[in-house]
mmCIF file of C-alpha atoms in Angstrom:
data_model
loop_
_atom_site.group_PDB
_atom_site.id
_atom_site.type_symbol
_atom_site.label_atom_id
_atom_site.label_comp_id
_atom_site.label_asym_id
_atom_site.label_seq_id
_atom_site.Cartn_x
_atom_site.Cartn_y
_atom_site.Cartn_z
ATOM 1 C CA MET A 889 -138.963 -72.482 91.809
ATOM 2 C CA LYS A 890 -138.737 -75.607 89.719
ATOM 3 C CA LEU A 891 -137.825 -76.609 86.190
ATOM 4 C CA VAL A 892 -140.346 -79.169 84.946
ATOM 5 C CA THR A 893 -139.054 -81.185 81.995
ATOM 6 C CA ALA A 894 -141.240 -83.585 80.038
ATOM 7 C CA VAL A 895 -140.167 -85.838 77.187
ATOM 8 C CA ILE A 896 -143.314 -86.760 75.263
ATOM 9 C CA LYS A 897 -144.511 -88.169 71.959
ATOM 10 C CA PRO A 898 -144.605 -85.534 69.188
ATOM 11 C CA ILE A 899 -148.282 -86.270 68.498
ATOM 12 C CA ARG A 900 -149.129 -85.190 72.072
ATOM 13 C CA LEU A 901 -147.405 -81.771 71.908
ATOM 14 C CA GLU A 902 -150.456 -79.744 70.884
ATOM 15 C CA SER A 903 -152.728 -81.330 73.487
ATOM 16 C CA VAL A 904 -150.136 -80.923 76.264
ATOM 17 C CA CYS A 905 -149.501 -77.263 75.357
ATOM 18 C CA ALA A 906 -153.239 -76.521 75.153
ATOM 19 C CA ALA A 907 -153.855 -78.175 78.549
ATOM 20 C CA LEU A 908 -150.967 -76.265 80.138
ATOM 21 C CA GLU A 909 -152.206 -72.948 78.754
ATOM 22 C CA LYS A 910 -155.719 -73.687 80.020
ATOM 23 C CA ALA A 911 -154.220 -74.400 83.468
ATOM 24 C CA GLY A 912 -152.390 -71.047 83.434
ATOM 25 C CA PHE A 913 -148.900 -72.145 82.327
ATOM 26 C CA THR A 914 -148.145 -70.038 79.270
ATOM 27 C CA GLY A 915 -144.346 -69.967 79.052
ATOM 28 C CA MET A 916 -142.624 -73.087 77.813
ATOM 29 C CA THR A 917 -139.898 -74.271 75.465
ATOM 30 C CA ALA A 918 -140.225 -77.254 73.120
ATOM 31 C CA THR A 919 -137.282 -78.974 71.449
ATOM 32 C CA GLU A 920 -137.259 -81.950 69.092
ATOM 33 C CA VAL A 921 -134.945 -84.608 70.521
ATOM 34 C CA GLN A 922 -134.013 -88.240 69.893
ATOM 35 C CA GLY A 923 -134.208 -90.858 72.632
ATOM 36 C CA ARG A 924 -134.915 -94.408 73.587
ATOM 37 C CA GLY A 925 -136.258 -96.155 76.611
ATOM 38 C CA VAL A 926 -138.096 -99.378 77.349
ATOM 39 C CA GLN A 927 -139.400 -99.577 73.787
ATOM 40 C CA GLY A 928 -135.819 -99.707 72.438
ATOM 41 C CA GLY A 929 -135.152 -99.559 68.719
ATOM 42 C CA ARG A 930 -137.173 -100.897 65.836
ATOM 43 C CA THR A 931 -136.618 -102.291 62.349
ATOM 44 C CA GLU A 932 -137.945 -100.375 59.361
ATOM 45 C CA TYR A 933 -137.835 -100.864 55.623
ATOM 46 C CA TYR A 934 -137.004 -98.276 52.987
ATOM 47 C CA ARG A 935 -137.075 -99.233 49.302
ATOM 48 C CA GLY A 936 -136.840 -102.874 50.225
ATOM 49 C CA GLN A 937 -133.810 -102.415 52.483
ATOM 50 C CA GLU A 938 -134.025 -103.235 56.159
ATOM 51 C CA TYR A 939 -132.440 -100.854 58.648
ATOM 52 C CA SER A 940 -132.504 -100.338 62.408
ATOM 53 C CA VAL A 941 -133.755 -97.194 64.089
ATOM 54 C CA ASN A 942 -132.210 -97.052 67.560
ATOM 55 C CA PHE A 943 -133.687 -93.717 68.643
ATOM 56 C CA ARG A 944 -137.196 -92.337 68.373
ATOM 57 C CA THR A 945 -138.148 -88.720 67.842
ATOM 58 C CA LYS A 946 -139.547 -87.116 70.989
ATOM 59 C CA ILE A 947 -140.377 -83.604 72.180
ATOM 60 C CA ARG A 948 -138.623 -82.160 75.227
ATOM 61 C CA LEU A 949 -140.914 -79.627 76.876
ATOM 62 C CA GLU A 950 -139.528 -77.370 79.612
ATOM 63 C CA LEU A 951 -141.321 -74.882 81.825
ATOM 64 C CA LEU A 952 -140.433 -72.820 84.881
ATOM 65 C CA VAL A 953 -142.945 -73.222 87.682
ATOM 66 C CA PRO A 954 -143.390 -71.655 91.136
ATOM 67 C CA ASP A 955 -143.131 -74.229 93.932
ATOM 68 C CA ALA A 956 -146.843 -73.891 94.777
ATOM 69 C CA LYS A 957 -147.915 -74.848 91.241
ATOM 70 C CA VAL A 958 -145.655 -77.847 90.579
ATOM 71 C CA ASP A 959 -148.279 -80.499 91.355
ATOM 72 C CA SER A 960 -150.798 -78.784 89.086
ATOM 73 C CA ALA A 961 -148.277 -78.654 86.214
ATOM 74 C CA LEU A 962 -147.349 -82.319 86.678
ATOM 75 C CA ASP A 963 -150.977 -83.475 86.781
ATOM 76 C CA THR A 964 -151.765 -81.469 83.650
ATOM 77 C CA ILE A 965 -148.797 -82.849 81.698
ATOM 78 C CA LEU A 966 -149.392 -86.449 82.773
ATOM 79 C CA GLU A 967 -153.061 -86.356 81.832
ATOM 80 C CA ALA A 968 -152.516 -84.691 78.450
ATOM 81 C CA ALA A 969 -149.431 -86.724 77.436
ATOM 82 C CA ARG A 970 -150.865 -90.168 78.211
ATOM 83 C CA THR A 971 -152.113 -92.066 75.170
ATOM 84 C CA GLY A 972 -155.178 -94.135 75.926
ATOM 85 C CA PRO A 973 -156.709 -94.836 79.329
ATOM 86 C CA ASP A 974 -153.748 -96.916 80.552
ATOM 87 C CA GLY A 975 -151.023 -95.251 78.509
ATOM 88 C CA GLU A 976 -148.543 -96.927 76.188
ATOM 89 C CA ILE A 977 -144.836 -97.684 76.177
ATOM 90 C CA GLY A 978 -143.067 -94.578 74.897
ATOM 91 C CA ASP A 979 -145.519 -92.035 76.350
ATOM 92 C CA GLY A 980 -142.526 -90.339 77.968
ATOM 93 C CA LYS A 981 -141.086 -89.167 81.265
ATOM 94 C CA VAL A 982 -141.455 -86.055 83.411
ATOM 95 C CA TRP A 983 -138.985 -84.803 85.999
ATOM 96 C CA VAL A 984 -138.586 -81.816 88.285
ATOM 97 C CA ALA A 985 -135.376 -79.983 89.176
ATOM 98 C CA SER A 986 -134.874 -77.174 91.674
ATOM 99 C CA LEU A 987 -133.776 -73.768 90.408
ATOM 100 C CA GLU A 988 -131.554 -71.459 92.396
ATOM 101 C CA GLN A 989 -132.243 -68.292 90.444
ATOM 102 C CA ILE A 990 -134.186 -66.987 87.457
ATOM 103 C CA ILE A 991 -133.536 -63.613 85.843
ATOM 104 C CA ARG A 992 -135.675 -62.017 83.125
ATOM 105 C CA VAL A 993 -133.162 -60.522 80.690
ATOM 106 C CA ARG A 994 -135.392 -57.676 79.493
ATOM 107 C CA THR A 995 -136.315 -56.223 82.903
ATOM 108 C CA GLY A 996 -133.814 -57.700 85.340
ATOM 109 C CA GLU A 997 -136.657 -59.188 87.445
ATOM 110 C CA THR A 998 -135.560 -62.163 89.538
ATOM 111 C CA GLY A 999 -137.168 -65.150 91.236
ATOM 112 C CA GLU A 1000 -140.844 -65.927 90.717
ATOM 113 C CA ALA A 1001 -141.419 -62.450 89.238
ATOM 114 C CA ALA A 1002 -139.246 -63.549 86.300
ATOM 115 C CA ILE A 1003 -141.306 -66.658 85.523
#
């Protein structure tokens, strides 16, 4: 079992979730986070005053996936999260971590049955 975590642009959340649901991945958690990467910070203006924004708002999407379906989940996320044919700086990152155990609180089911 794997934990797939994707940090994506907020404008891509609906399309990524819809693509994942269509591919059979219905359970996921989305959290609004702040981060920065290659794109770094930016300068903005508010009421004539200049200020620096060092972090950008992103969405952290997490889903539990059986080992056999990891590649499908990754392909789905990458395709739906990419902006434009070649992508853009700030499109995000996706990573996979191994899980030792999953337990469904309501029923006590464990392992892949709890996903």
